[in-house]
XYZ file of C-alpha atoms in Angstrom:
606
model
C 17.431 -9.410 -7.152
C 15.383 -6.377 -6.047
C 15.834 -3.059 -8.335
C 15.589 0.810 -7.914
C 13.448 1.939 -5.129
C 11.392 -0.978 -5.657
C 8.108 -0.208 -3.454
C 6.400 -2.897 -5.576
C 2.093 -2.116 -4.976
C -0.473 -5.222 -5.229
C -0.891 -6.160 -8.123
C -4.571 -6.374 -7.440
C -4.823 -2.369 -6.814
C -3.567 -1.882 -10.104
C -5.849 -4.371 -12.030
C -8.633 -2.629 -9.844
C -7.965 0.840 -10.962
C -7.613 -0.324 -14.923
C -11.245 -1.937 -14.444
C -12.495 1.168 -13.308
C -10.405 3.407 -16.005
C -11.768 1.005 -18.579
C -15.063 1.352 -17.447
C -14.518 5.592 -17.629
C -13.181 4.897 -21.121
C -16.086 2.853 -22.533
C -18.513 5.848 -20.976
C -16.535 8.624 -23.083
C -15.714 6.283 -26.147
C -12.642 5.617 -25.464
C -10.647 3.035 -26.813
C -6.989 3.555 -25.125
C -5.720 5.711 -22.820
C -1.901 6.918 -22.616
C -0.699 8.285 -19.071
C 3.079 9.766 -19.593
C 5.702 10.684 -16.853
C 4.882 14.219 -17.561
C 3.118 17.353 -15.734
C 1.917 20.217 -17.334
C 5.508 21.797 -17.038
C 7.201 18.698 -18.792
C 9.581 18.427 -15.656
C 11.670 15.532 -15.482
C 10.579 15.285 -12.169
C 7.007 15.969 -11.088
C 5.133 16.544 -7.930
C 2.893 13.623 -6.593
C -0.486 15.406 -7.920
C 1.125 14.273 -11.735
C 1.776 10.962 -11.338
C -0.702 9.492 -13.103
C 1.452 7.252 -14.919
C 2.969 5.451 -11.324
C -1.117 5.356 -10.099
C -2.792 3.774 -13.102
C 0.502 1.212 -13.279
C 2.541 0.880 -9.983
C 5.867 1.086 -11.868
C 7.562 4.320 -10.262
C 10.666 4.868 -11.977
C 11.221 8.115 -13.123
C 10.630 7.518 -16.734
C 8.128 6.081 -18.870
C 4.342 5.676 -20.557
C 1.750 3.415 -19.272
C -0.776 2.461 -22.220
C -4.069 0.685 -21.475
C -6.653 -0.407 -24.239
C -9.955 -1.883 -23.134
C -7.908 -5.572 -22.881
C -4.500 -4.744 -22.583
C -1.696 -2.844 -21.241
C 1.930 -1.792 -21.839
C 4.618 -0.036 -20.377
C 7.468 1.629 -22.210
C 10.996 2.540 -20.386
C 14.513 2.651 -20.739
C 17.450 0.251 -20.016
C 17.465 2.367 -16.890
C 14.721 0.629 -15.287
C 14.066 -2.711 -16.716
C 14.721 -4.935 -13.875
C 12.269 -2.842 -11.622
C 9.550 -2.110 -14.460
C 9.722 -6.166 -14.517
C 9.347 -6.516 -10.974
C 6.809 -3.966 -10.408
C 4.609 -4.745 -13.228
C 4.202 -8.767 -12.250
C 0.632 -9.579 -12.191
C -0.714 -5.968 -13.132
C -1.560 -6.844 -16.361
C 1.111 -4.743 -18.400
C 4.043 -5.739 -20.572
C 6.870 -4.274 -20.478
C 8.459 -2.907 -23.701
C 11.808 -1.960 -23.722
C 13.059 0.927 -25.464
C 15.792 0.935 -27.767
C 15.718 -2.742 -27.823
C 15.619 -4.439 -31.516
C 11.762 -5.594 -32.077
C 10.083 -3.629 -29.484
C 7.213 -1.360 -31.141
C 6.842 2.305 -30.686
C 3.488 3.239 -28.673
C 1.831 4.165 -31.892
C 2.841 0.896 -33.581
C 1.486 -1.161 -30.682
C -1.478 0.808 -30.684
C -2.313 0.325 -34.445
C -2.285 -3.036 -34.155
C -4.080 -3.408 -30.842
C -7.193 -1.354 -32.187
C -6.931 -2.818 -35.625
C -8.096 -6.087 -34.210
C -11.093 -4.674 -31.787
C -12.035 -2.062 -34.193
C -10.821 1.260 -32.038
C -10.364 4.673 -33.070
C -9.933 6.724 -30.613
C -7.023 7.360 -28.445
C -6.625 9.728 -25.519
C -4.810 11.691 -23.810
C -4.898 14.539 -20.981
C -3.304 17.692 -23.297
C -2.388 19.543 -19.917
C 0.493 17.000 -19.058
C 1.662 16.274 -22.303
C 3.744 19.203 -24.677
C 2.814 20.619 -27.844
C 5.263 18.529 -30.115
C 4.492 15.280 -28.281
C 0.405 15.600 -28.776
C 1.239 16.767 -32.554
C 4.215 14.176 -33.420
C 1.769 11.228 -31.583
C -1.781 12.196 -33.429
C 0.573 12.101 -37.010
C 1.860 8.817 -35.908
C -1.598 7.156 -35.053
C -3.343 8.419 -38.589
C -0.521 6.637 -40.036
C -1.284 3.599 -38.192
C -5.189 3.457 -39.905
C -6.937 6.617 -39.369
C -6.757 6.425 -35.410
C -7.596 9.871 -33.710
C -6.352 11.562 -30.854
C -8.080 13.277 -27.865
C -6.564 15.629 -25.484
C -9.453 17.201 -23.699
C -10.286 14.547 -21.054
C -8.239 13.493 -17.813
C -9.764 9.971 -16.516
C -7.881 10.191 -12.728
C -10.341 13.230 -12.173
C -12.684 10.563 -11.800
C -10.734 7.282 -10.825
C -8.186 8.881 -8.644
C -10.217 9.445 -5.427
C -7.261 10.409 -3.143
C -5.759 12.239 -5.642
C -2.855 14.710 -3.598
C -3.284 18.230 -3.910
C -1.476 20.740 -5.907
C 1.448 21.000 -3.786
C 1.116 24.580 -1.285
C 4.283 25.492 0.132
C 5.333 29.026 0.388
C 8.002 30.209 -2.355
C 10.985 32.025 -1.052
C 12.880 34.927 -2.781
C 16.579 33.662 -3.813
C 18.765 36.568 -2.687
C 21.022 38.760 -5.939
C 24.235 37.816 -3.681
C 23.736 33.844 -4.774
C 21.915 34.537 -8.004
C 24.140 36.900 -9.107
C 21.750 38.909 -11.578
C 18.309 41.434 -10.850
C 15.140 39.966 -11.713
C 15.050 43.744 -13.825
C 18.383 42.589 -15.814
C 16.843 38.872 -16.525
C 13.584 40.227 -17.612
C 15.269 42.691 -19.824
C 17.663 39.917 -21.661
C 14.612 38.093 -21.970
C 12.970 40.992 -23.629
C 15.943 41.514 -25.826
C 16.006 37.920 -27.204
C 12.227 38.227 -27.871
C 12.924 42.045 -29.783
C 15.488 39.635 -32.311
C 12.768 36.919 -33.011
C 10.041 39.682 -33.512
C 8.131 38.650 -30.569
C 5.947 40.695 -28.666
C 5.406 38.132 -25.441
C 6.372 34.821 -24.420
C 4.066 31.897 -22.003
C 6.930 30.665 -19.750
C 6.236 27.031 -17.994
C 9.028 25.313 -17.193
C 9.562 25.577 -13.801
C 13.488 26.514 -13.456
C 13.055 29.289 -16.024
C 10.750 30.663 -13.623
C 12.300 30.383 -10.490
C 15.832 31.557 -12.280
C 13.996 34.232 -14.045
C 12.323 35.826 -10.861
C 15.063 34.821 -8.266
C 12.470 32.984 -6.396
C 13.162 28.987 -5.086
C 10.435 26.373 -3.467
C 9.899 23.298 -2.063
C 6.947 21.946 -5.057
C 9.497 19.361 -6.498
C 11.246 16.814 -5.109
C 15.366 17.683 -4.048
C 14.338 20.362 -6.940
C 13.957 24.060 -5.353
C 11.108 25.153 -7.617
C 8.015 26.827 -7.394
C 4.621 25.411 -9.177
C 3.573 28.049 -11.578
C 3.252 29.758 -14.954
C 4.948 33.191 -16.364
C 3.836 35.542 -19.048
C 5.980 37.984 -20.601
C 5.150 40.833 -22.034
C 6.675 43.638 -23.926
C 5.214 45.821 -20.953
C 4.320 43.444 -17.809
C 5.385 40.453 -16.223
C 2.248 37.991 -14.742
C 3.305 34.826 -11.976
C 0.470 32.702 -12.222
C 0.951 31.236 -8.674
C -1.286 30.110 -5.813
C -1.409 32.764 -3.632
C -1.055 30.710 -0.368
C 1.988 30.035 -1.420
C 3.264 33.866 -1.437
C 4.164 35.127 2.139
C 4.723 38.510 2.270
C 8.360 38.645 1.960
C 8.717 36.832 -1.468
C 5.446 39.103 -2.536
C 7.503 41.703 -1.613
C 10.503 41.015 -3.822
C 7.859 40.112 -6.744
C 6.047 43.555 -6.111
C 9.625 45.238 -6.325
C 10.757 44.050 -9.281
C 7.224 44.768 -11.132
C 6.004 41.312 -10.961
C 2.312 40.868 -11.216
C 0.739 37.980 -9.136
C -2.536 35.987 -10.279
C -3.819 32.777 -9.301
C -2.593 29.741 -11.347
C -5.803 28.213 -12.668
C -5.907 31.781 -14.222
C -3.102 31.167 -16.903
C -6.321 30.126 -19.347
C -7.902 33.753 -18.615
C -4.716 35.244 -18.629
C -3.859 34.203 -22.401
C -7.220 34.997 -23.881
C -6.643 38.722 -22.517
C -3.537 38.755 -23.961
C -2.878 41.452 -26.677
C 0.047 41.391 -28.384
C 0.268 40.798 -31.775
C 1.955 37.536 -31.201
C 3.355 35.009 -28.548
C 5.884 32.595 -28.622
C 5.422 28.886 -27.007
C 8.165 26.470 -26.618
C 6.435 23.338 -27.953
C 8.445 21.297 -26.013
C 7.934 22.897 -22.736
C 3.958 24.406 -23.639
C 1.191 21.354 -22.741
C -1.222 21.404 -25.543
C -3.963 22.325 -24.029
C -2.722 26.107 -23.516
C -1.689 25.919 -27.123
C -5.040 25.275 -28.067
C -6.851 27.540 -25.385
C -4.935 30.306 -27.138
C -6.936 29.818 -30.206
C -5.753 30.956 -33.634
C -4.108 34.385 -33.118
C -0.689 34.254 -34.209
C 1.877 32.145 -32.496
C 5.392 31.661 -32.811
C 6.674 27.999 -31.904
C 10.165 28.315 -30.947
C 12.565 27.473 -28.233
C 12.344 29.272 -25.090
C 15.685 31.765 -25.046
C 15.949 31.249 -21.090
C 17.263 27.778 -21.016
C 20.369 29.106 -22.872
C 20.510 32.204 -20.535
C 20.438 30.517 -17.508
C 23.094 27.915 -18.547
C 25.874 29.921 -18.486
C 26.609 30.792 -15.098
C 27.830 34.773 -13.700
C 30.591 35.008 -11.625
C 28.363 35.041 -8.558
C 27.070 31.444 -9.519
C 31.043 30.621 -10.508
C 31.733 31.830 -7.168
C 29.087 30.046 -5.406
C 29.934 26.907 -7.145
C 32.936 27.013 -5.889
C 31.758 27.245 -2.289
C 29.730 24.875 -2.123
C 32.199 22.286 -3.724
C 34.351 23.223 -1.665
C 32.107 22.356 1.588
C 31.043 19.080 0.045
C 34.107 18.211 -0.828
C 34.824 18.193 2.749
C 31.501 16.309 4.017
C 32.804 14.025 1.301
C 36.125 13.414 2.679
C 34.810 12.971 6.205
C 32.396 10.218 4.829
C 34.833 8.185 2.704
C 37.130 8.520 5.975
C 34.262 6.991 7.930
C 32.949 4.149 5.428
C 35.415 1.810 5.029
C 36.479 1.100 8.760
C 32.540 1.170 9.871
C 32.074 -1.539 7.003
C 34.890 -3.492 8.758
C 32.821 -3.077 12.060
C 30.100 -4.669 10.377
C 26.344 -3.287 10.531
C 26.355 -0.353 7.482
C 23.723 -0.878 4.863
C 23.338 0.773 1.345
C 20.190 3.306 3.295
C 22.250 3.619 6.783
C 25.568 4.589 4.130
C 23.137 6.727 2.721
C 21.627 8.281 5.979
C 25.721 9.129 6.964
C 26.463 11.126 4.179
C 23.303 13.155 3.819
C 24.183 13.357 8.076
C 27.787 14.852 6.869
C 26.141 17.157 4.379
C 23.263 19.220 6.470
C 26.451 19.881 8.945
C 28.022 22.206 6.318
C 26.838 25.935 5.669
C 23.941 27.072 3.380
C 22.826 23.307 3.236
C 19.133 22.686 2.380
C 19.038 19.792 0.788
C 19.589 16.475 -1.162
C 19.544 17.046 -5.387
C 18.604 13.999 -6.101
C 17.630 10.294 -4.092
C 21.062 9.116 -3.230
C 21.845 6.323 -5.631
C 24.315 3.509 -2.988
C 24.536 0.818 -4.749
C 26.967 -2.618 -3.533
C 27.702 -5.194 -5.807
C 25.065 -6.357 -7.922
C 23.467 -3.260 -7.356
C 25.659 -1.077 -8.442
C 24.892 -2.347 -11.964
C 21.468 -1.165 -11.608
C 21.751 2.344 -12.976
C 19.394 4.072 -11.094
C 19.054 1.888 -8.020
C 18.095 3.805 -4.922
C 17.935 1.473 -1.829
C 14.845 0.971 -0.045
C 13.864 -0.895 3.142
C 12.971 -3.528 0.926
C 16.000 -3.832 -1.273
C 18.226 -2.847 1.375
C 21.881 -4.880 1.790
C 24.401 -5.172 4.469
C 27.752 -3.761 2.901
C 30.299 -6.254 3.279
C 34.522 -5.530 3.433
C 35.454 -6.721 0.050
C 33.830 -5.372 -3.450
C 32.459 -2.071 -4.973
C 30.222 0.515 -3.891
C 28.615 2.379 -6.374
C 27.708 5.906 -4.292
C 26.095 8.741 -6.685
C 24.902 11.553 -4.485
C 24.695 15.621 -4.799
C 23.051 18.380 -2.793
C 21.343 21.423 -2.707
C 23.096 24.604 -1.049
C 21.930 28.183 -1.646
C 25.439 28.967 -2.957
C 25.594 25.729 -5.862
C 24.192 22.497 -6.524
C 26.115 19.576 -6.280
C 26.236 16.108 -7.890
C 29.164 13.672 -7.578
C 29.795 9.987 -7.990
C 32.102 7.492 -6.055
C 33.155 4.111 -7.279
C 34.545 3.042 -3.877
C 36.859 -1.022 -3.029
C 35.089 -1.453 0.766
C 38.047 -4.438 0.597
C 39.485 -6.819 -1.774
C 38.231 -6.670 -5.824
C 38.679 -9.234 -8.491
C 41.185 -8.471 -11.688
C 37.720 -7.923 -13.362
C 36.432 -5.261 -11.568
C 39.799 -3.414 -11.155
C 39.849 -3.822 -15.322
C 36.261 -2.413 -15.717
C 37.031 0.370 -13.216
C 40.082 1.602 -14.725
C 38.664 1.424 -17.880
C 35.980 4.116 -16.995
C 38.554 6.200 -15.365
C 40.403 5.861 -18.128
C 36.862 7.322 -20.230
C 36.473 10.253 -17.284
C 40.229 11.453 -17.644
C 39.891 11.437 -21.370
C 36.877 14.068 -21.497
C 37.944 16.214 -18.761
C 41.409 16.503 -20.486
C 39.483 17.534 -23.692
C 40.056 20.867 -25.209
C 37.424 21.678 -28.236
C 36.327 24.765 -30.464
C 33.771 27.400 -28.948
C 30.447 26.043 -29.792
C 31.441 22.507 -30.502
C 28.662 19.713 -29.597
C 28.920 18.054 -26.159
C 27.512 14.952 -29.147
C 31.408 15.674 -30.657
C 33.044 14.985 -27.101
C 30.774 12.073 -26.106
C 33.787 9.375 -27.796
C 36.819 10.656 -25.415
C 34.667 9.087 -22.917
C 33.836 5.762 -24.250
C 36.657 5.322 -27.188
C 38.953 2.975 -24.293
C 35.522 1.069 -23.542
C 34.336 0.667 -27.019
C 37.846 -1.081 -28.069
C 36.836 -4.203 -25.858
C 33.015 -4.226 -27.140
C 31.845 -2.060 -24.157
C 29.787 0.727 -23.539
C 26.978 2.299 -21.544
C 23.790 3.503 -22.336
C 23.021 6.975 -20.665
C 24.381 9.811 -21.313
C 28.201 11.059 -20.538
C 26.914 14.484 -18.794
C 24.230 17.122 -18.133
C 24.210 20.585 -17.480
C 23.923 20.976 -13.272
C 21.471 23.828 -11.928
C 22.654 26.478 -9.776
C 20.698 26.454 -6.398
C 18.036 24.908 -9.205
C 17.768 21.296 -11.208
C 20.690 18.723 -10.432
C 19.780 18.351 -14.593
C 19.840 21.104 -16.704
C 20.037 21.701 -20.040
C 19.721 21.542 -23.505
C 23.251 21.082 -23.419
C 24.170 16.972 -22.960
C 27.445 14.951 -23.373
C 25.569 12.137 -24.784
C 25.921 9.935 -28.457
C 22.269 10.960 -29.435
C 23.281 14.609 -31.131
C 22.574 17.271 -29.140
C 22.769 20.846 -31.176
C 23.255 23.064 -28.101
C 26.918 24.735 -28.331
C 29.437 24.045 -25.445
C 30.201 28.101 -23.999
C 32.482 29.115 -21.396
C 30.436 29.580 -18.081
C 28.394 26.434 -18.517
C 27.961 23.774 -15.936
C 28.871 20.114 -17.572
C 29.267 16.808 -15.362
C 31.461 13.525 -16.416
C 30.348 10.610 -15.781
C 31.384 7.876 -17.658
C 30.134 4.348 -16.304
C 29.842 0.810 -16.902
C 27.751 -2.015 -15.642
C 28.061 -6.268 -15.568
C 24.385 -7.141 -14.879
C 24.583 -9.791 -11.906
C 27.819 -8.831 -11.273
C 28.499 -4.806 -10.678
C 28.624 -1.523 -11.476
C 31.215 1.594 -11.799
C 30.399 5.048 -12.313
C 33.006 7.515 -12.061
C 31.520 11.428 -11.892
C 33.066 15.071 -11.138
C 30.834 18.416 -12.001
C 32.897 19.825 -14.458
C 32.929 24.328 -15.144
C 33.992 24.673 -18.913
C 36.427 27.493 -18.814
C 38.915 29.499 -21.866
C 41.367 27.929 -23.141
C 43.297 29.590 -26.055
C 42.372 31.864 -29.053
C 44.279 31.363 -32.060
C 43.921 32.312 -36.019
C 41.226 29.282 -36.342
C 39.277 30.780 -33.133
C 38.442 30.073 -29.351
C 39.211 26.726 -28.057
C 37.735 25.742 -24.546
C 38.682 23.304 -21.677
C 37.166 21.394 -18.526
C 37.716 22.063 -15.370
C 36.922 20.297 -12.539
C 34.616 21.824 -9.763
C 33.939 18.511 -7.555
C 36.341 18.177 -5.080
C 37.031 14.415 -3.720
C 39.267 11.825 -3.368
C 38.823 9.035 -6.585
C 39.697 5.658 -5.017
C 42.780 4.555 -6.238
C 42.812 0.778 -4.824
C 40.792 -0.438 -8.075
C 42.985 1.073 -10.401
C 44.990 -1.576 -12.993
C 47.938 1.246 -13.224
C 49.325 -0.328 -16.352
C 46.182 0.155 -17.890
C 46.697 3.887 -17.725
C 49.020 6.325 -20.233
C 51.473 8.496 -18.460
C 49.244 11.425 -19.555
C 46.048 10.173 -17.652
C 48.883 9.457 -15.079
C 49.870 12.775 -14.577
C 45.858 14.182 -15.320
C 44.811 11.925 -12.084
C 47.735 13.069 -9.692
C 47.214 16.636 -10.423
C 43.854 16.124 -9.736
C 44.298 14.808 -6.713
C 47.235 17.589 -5.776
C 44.129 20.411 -6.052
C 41.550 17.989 -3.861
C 44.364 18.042 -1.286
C 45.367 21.521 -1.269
C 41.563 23.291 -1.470
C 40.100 20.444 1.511
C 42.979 20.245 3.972
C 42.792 23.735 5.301
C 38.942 22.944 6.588
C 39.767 19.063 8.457
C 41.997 18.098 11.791
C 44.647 16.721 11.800
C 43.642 13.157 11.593
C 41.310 13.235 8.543
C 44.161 15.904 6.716
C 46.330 12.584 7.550
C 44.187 10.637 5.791
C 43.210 12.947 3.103
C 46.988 12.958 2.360
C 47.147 9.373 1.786
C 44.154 9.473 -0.609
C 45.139 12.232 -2.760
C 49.316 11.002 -2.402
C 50.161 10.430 -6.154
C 49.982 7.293 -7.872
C 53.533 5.804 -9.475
C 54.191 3.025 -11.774
């Protein structure tokens, strides 16, 4: 079986390119090179110039670190991607090592004992794309492991990567105060604020939402993410975009010139901190690559988390408002697409990419579209137990009238970003697959009926979601839900719903999605997801207690559901549900499609 967007290279490419890296390692006394998944913005998702990790190893999954000594190589992901790292790594010359799996050694582990036997001692790595805690917690690891040292001033795909693509060039566009909500003056100013509490006179920002939130500006640099390539630094007095000026047309250098935004070019951010004169600076060392933390020298610094994630987290009412919008209008190209699907199945001829093609086709009709937030994830049968599968012309399958279809899918309008997942029957489904399905809706109902203390964990919720799951010996293994951009990142955070602890408080205004799932390898998958807006609930004498509420509007398929399996509560949770779908998407559809909308949303009795 073929996995996620399996574009599977020659294998003989990729043993080429490690002969020649290994050749560029023996010149600068090298003994192992590590290429992560990282740029020098630690996005989760980067632009093709920062992909050295896919180059040097052909595995292009969206996570993971490619390690190559002088005679061997390994590959480290997550349960994510373990079919395709399997089938794209055949006859490279890697092994795959599989994360959170009993026996599998941590890089630094693998390393000690590869180096031990060949006598190496030095390890590198490029300290633009990697942060400051990840160089630091790596270079402690590897002295444990014998003494090994750690480089971070060399980049071997300067020299190896011939057609290397450019830095990407497209023009950034101001994001107008009627969708953002907020002046670029009032951001700066909170920003200012929370640097005045931590005694900070100036902060290096990288990431690249935090930028394009902070300064009301959106791009095209990313992938389905509306970002902008570039570095910020804050000052008690000035704000500096470090930027490639071909990518400033004269309307967004207009709205940075307004707001008393200074422009320089982006190799300048080196220049830029050496003439910078406060008396301190503070560097996120998760979000700072090490190689500006060193460039910066000795003067005082102040590693810390960067106050604008938790800013920008908790949405205004403009963004509220927005979000609501453009639910609302996907809600509806949702609707007209489930209306389509099943009969066109029927007809024969619809494929996971042409299923694909339809919706995104439904989508760019609606107002303020732009884009897709993410590679839509359509996924039949055996597929759909691939958790990231994206379908490719290669992996590609004919969907057939009986069976699930696993459809995750969101997009990008200048209003709100959307992401949503569909477990849809295209026909008949087995007592199995109505069991697992119910049994995740069972997990989604639970959270989003979950009322919790102001400033509880999303770590402390994570259970409602899996507690039905976990009584039969089930469970998945990504996290419950993420934080969901506004006209920015599908995932934002810190705050997760996830079992690994996550210390960012749950507050009212923050974006959360649900999306409980499980998946029978072989077999299928179900994923069941709604973009949830956590909201007040009550105050009483032991404090503020909040609730979820549920921004995606759409139809959940009730044909797979085992209705015994549910309580009367998640009964009467689902119906109601389904009463609000109704009532916000009929008003926007004819006749025929409110008819069927009816039907979908009609309430479910035992």
């Amino acid at each position: 079986m073929q996995c996620e967007n399996v574009k599977t290279m020659d294998s003989k490419v990729i043993t080429t390119r490690i002969e020649e890296l290994r050749e560029v390692m023996k010149s600068e006394g090298i003994d192992a090179f590590i290429f992560p998944s990282t740029d020098p913005h630690n996005g989760e998702y980067v632009p093709d110039h920062w992909k050295g990790r896919e180059f040097i190893s052909g595995f292009n999954g969206s996570a993971g670190t490619a390690v190559v000594t002088m005679d061997d190589a390994a590959l480290w992901t997550d349960s994510r991607y373990f079919l395709q790292a399997e089938e794209q790594l055949a006859g490279t010359g890697f092994t795959l090592m599989k994360l959170k799996i009993e026996g599998t050694p941590t890089i630094s582990q693998w390393l000690g004992r590869k180096l031990a036997v060949n006598g190496g001692t030095v390890v590198g790595i490029d300290g633009m794309v990697n942060s400051v805690n990840t160089v630091e917690a790596l270079a402690a690891e590897l002295r444990a492991e014998g003494g090994i040292t750690l480089r971070t001033n060399f980049d071997p795909l300067k020299v190896i990567w011939k057609d290397r693509p450019e830095i990407p060039s497209d023009v950034a566009i101001a994001h107008p105060k009627k969708y953002a909500g907020e002046s670029v003056q009032s951001k700066i100013s909170r920003i200012r604020e929370a640097l005045r509490e931590r005694h900070v006179e100036g902060m290096l920002v990288s990431a690249l939402d935090d930028i394009a939130w902070a300064l009301n500006i959106r791009g095209t640099d990313v992938h389905c993410n509306p970002v902008v390539v570039s570095y910020m630094l804050i000052t008690m007095e000035s704000v500096t975009l470090y930027i490639n000026k071909c990518k400033l047309a004269p309307a967004v250098m207009e709205h940075l010139t307004a707001n008393g935004v200074k422009t320089d070019e982006y190799d300048n951010v080196q220049k830029g901190l050496a003439g910078y004169d406060g008396y301190n600076i503070l560097m996120d060392p998760d979000e700072t690559c090490y190689t500006l933390y060193k460039a910066y020298g000795d003067r005082p610094k102040v590693l810390a988390q960067s106050p604008v994630p938790s800013m920008k987290i908790v949405k205004n009412e403009t963004e509220i408002m927005g979000y609501r919008y453009a639910m609302l209008r996907d809600g509806v190209a949702m609707a007209k697409f489930l209306r389509w699907l099943v009969p066109a199945v029927e007809e024969g001829g619809v494929t996971e990419v042409s299923a694909s093609e339809e919706l995104e086709g439904f989508r760019s009709e609606q107002s303020l579209y732009k884009d897709i937030s993410f590679d839509t994830i359509a996924g039949y049968g055996a597929h759909g137990a691939i958790v990231h599968y994206e379908p490719t012309a290669e992996t590609d399958v004919e969907l057939k009238p009986e069976g699930l279809l696993l459809l995750d899918s969101g997009a990008q309008y200048l209003d709100g970003t959307t992401d949503i997942t569909r477990t849809i029957a295209l026909g008949p489904v087995t007592d199995e697959q109505k069991h697992i399905y119910t049994l995740v809706l069972k997990g989604h109902i639970r959270l989003a009926m979950a009322k919790f203390p102001a400033n509880a964990s999303g770590t402390q919720l994570d259970i409602l979601a899996r507690e039905a799951m976990w009584r039969e010996g089930l469970n998945y293994l990504h996290g419950t839900g993420h934080g969901v951009g506004s006209y920015l990142n599908v995932h934002e955070g810190p705050h997760q719903i996830r079992m690994e602890y996550k210390p960012e408080p749950l507050r009212a205004g923050m974006t959360v999605t649900n999306e409980p799932g499980l998946y029978l390898a072989g077999k299928f998958g179900v994923r069941i997801e709604n973009t949830m807006l956590i909201t007040e609930y009550m105050t009483t004498e032991y404090g503020r207690f909040l609730q979820l509420e549920p921004l995606t509007l759409c139809p959940i398929d009730k044909k797979p559901i085992d209705i015994a399996m549910l309580t009367d509560e998640e009964l009467e949770y689902l119906n109601d549900y389904h009463a609000t779908v109704f009532k916000a998407l009929a008003p926007y559809l004819d006749d025929e499609m409110t008819e069927w909308l009816a039907d979908a949303c009609s309430p479910l009795t035992r």
